[in-house]
PDB file of C-alpha atoms in Angstrom:
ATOM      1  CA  UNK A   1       1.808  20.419   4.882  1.00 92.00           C
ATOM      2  CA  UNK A   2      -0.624  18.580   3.188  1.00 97.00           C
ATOM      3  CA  UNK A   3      -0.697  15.524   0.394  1.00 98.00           C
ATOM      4  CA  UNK A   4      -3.643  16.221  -1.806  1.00 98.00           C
ATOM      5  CA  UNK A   5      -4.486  15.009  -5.547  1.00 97.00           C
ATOM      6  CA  UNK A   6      -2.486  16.661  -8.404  1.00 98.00           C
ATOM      7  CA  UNK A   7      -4.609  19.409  -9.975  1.00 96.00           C
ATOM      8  CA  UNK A   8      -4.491  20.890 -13.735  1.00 95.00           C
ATOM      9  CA  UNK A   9      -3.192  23.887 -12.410  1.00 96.00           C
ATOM     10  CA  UNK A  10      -0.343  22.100 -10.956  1.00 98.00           C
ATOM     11  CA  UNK A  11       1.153  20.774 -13.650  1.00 97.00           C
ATOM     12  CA  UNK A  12       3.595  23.653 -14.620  1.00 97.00           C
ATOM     13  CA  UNK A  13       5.150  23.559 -10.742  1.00 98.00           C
ATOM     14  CA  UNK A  14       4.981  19.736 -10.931  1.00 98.00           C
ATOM     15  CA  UNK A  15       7.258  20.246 -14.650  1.00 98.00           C
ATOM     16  CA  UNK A  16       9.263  22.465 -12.702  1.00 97.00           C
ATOM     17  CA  UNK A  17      10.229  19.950  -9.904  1.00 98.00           C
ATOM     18  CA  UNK A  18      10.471  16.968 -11.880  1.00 97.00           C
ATOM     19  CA  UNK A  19      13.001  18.659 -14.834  1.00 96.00           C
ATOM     20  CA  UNK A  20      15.233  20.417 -11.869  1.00 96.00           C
ATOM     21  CA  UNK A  21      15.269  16.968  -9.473  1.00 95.00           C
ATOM     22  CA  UNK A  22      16.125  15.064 -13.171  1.00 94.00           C
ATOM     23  CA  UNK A  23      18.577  16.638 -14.091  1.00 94.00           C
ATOM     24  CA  UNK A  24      20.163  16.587  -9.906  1.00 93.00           C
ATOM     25  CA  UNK A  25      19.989  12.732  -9.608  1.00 92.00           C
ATOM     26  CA  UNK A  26      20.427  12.001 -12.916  1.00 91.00           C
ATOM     27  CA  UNK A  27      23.942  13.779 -13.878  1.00 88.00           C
ATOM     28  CA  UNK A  28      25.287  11.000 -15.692  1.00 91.00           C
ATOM     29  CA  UNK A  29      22.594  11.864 -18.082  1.00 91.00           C
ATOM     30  CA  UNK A  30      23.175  15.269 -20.489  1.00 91.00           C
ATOM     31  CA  UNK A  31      20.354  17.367 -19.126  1.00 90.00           C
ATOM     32  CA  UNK A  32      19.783  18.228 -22.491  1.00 92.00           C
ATOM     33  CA  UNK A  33      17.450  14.501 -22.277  1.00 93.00           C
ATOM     34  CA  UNK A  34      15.475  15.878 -19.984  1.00 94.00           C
ATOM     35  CA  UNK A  35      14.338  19.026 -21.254  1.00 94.00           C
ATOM     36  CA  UNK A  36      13.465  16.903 -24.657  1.00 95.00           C
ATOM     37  CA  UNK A  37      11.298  14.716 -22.345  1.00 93.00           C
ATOM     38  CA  UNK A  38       9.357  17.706 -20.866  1.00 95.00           C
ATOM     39  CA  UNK A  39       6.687  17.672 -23.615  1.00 95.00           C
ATOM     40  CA  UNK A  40       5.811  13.797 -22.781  1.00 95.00           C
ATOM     41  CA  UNK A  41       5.640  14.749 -18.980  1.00 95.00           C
ATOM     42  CA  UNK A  42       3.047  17.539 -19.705  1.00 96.00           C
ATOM     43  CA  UNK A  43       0.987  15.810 -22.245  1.00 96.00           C
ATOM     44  CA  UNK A  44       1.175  11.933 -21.695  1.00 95.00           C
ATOM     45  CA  UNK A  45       3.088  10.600 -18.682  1.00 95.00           C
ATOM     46  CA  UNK A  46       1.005  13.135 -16.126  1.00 96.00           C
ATOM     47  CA  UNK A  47      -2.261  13.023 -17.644  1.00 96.00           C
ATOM     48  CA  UNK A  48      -2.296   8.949 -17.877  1.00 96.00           C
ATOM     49  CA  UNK A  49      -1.059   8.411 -14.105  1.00 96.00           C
ATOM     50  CA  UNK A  50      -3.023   9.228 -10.917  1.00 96.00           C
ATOM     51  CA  UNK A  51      -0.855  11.787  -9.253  1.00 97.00           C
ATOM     52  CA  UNK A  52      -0.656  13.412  -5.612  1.00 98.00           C
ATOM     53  CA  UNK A  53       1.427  16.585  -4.408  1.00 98.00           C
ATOM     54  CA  UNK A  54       2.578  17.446  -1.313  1.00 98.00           C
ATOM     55  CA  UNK A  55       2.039  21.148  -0.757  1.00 97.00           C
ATOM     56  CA  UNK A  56       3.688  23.422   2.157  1.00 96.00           C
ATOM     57  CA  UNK A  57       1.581  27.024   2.487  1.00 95.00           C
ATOM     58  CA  UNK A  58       0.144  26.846  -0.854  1.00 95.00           C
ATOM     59  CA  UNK A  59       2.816  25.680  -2.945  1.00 97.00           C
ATOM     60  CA  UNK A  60       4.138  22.315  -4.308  1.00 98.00           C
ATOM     61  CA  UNK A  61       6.962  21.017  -3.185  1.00 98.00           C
ATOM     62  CA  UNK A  62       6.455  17.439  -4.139  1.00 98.00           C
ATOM     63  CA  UNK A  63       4.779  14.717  -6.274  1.00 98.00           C
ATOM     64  CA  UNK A  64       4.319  11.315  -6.944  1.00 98.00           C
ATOM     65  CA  UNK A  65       2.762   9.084  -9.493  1.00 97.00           C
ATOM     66  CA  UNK A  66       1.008   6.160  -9.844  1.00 97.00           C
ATOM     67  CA  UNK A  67       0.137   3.954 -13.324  1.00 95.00           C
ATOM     68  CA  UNK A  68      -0.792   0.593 -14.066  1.00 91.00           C
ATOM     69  CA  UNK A  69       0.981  -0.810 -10.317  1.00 86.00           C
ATOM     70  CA  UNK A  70       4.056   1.226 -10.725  1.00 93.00           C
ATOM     71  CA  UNK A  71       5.523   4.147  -9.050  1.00 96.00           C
ATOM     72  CA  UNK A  72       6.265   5.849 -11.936  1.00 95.00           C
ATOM     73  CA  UNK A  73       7.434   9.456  -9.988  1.00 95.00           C
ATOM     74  CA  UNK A  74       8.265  10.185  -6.960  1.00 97.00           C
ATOM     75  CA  UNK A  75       9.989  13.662  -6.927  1.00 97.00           C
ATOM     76  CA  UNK A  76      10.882  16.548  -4.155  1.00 97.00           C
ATOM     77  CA  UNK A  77      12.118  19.784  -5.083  1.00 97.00           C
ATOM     78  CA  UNK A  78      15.981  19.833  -4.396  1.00 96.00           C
ATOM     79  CA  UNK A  79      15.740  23.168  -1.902  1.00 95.00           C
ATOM     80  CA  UNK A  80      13.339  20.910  -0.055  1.00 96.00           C
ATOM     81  CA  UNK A  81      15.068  17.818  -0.072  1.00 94.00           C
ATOM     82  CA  UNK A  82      16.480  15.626   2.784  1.00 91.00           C
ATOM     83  CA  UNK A  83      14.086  16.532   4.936  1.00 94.00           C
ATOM     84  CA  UNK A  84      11.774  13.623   5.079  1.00 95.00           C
ATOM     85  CA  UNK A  85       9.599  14.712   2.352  1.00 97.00           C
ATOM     86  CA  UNK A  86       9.963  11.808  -0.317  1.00 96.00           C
ATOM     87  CA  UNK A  87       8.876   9.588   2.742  1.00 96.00           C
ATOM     88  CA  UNK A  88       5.546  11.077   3.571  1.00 97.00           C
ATOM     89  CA  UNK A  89       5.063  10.797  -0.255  1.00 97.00           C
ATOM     90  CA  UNK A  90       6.001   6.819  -0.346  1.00 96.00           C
ATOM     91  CA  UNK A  91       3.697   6.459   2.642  1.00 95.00           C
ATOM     92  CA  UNK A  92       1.155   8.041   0.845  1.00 96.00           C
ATOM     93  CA  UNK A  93       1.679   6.183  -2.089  1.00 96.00           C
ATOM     94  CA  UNK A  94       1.481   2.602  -0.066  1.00 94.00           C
ATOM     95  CA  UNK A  95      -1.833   3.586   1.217  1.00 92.00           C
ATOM     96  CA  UNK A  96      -3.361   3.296  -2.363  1.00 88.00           C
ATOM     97  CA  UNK A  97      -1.696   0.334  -4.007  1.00 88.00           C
ATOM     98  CA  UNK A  98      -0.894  -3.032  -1.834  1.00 88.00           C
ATOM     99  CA  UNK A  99       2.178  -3.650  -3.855  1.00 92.00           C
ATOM    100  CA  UNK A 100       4.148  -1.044  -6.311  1.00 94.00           C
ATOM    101  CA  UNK A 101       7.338  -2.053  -8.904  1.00 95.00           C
ATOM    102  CA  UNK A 102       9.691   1.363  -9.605  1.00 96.00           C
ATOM    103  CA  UNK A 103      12.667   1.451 -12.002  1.00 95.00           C
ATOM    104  CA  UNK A 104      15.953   3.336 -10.475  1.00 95.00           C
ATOM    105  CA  UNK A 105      18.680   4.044 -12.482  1.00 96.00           C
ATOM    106  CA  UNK A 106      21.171   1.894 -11.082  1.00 95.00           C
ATOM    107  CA  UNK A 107      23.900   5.212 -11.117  1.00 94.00           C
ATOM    108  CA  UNK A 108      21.231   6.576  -8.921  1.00 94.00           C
ATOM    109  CA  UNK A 109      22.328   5.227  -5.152  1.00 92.00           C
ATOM    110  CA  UNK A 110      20.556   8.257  -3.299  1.00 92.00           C
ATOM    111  CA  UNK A 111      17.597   6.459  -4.885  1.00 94.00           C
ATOM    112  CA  UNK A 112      18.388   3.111  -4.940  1.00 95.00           C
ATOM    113  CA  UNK A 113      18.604   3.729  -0.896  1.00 95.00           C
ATOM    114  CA  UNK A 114      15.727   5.415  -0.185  1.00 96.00           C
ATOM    115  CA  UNK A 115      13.461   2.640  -1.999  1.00 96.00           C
ATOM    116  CA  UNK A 116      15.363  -0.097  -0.119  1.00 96.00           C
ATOM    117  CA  UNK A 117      14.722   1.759   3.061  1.00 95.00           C
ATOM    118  CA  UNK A 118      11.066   2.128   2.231  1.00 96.00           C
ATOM    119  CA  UNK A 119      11.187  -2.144   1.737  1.00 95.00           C
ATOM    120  CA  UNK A 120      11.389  -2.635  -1.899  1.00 96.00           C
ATOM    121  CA  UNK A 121      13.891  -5.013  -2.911  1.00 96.00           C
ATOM    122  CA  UNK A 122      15.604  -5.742  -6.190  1.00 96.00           C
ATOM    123  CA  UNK A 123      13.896  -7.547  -8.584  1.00 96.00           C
ATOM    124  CA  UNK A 124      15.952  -7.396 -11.879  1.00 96.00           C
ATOM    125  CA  UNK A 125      18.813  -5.140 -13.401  1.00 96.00           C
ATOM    126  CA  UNK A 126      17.960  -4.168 -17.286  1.00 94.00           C
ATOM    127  CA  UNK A 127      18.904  -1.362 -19.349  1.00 93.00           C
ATOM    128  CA  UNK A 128      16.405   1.631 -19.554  1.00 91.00           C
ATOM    129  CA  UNK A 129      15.196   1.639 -23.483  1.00 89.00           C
ATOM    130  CA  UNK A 130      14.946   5.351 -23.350  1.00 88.00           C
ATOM    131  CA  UNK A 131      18.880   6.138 -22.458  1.00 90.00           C
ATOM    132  CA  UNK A 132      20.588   3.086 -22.627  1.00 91.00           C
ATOM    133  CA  UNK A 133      21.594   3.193 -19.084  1.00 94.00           C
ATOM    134  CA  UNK A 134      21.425  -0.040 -16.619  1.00 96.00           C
ATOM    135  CA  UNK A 135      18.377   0.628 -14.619  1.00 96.00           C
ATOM    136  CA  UNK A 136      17.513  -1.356 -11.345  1.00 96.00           C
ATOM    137  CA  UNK A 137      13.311  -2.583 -11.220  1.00 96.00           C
ATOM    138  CA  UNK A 138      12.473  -2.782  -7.640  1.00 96.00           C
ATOM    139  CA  UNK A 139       9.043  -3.813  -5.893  1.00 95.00           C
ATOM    140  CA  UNK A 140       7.352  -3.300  -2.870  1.00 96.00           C
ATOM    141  CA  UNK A 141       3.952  -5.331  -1.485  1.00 91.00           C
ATOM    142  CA  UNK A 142       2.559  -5.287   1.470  1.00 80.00           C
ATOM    143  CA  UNK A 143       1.444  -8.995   1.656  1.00 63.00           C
ATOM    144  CA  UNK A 144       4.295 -11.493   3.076  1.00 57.00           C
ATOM    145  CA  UNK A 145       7.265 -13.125   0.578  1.00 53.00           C
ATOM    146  CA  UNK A 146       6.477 -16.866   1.033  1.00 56.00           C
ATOM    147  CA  UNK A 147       9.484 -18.915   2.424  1.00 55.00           C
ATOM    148  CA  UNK A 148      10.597 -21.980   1.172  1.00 55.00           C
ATOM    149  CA  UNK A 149      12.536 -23.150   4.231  1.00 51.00           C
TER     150      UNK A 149
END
């Protein structure tokens, strides 16, 4: 297995992943939504973010993105999930940024674990303006929290 940079001929797997792992996590959200947000992925989320797969004998099985500080993806295919895939992707993503913010749906609390486990902590609740639903923003740095004890 190997994380390399996302390619233009990756995109359509990448689509693939992303709608099918959506529409998993995300059942309190018609999957209806996430077909309708397809076109954005393909043609402004992906080519504005700096993105990285993780490939297995040629084919994707994994991405993440990065924009402007944030995690903005971070998706495994669900036959490939569970297996400590999503991990090797955070730790590749911490390599390139020394502190990252992600929103989590707060329904999400497959998610909302994983990201805690990786060290990100809670840094607000809000409502995502896209759905409606509560959403959880969560950070991550590398440097030390200052303590006011």
């Amino acid at each position: 297995m190997l994380i390399r940079d996302f390619r233009d001929d990756d995109m359509d797997r990448v689509l693939d992943i992303w709608l099918r792992a959506s529409q998993q996590a995300h059942n309190f959200i018609e999957a209806e939504f996430w077909q309708q947000r397809l076109g954005d992925m393909r043609d402004v989320y992906l080519p504005a973010a700096a993105s990285r797969v993780l490939e297995d004998e040629g084919r994707v099985i994994g991405f993440y993105s990065l924009h402007d500080g944030a995690l903005a993806a971070l998706f495994i295919d669900p036959e490939h999930q569970g297996q400590g895939l999503g991990s090797r992707l955070m730790d590749d993503a911490k390599i390139h940024l020394p502190m990252l913010e992600t929103a989590v749906y707060s329904a999400n609390a497959g998610a909302l674990a994983f990201y805690q486990r990786h060290g990100f902590e809670v840094l607000e609740e809000r409502h995502d303006q896209h759905t409606g639903h509560p959403e959880t923003l969560m950070g991550w740095t590398t440097r030390p929290v200052a303590c006011g004890c």
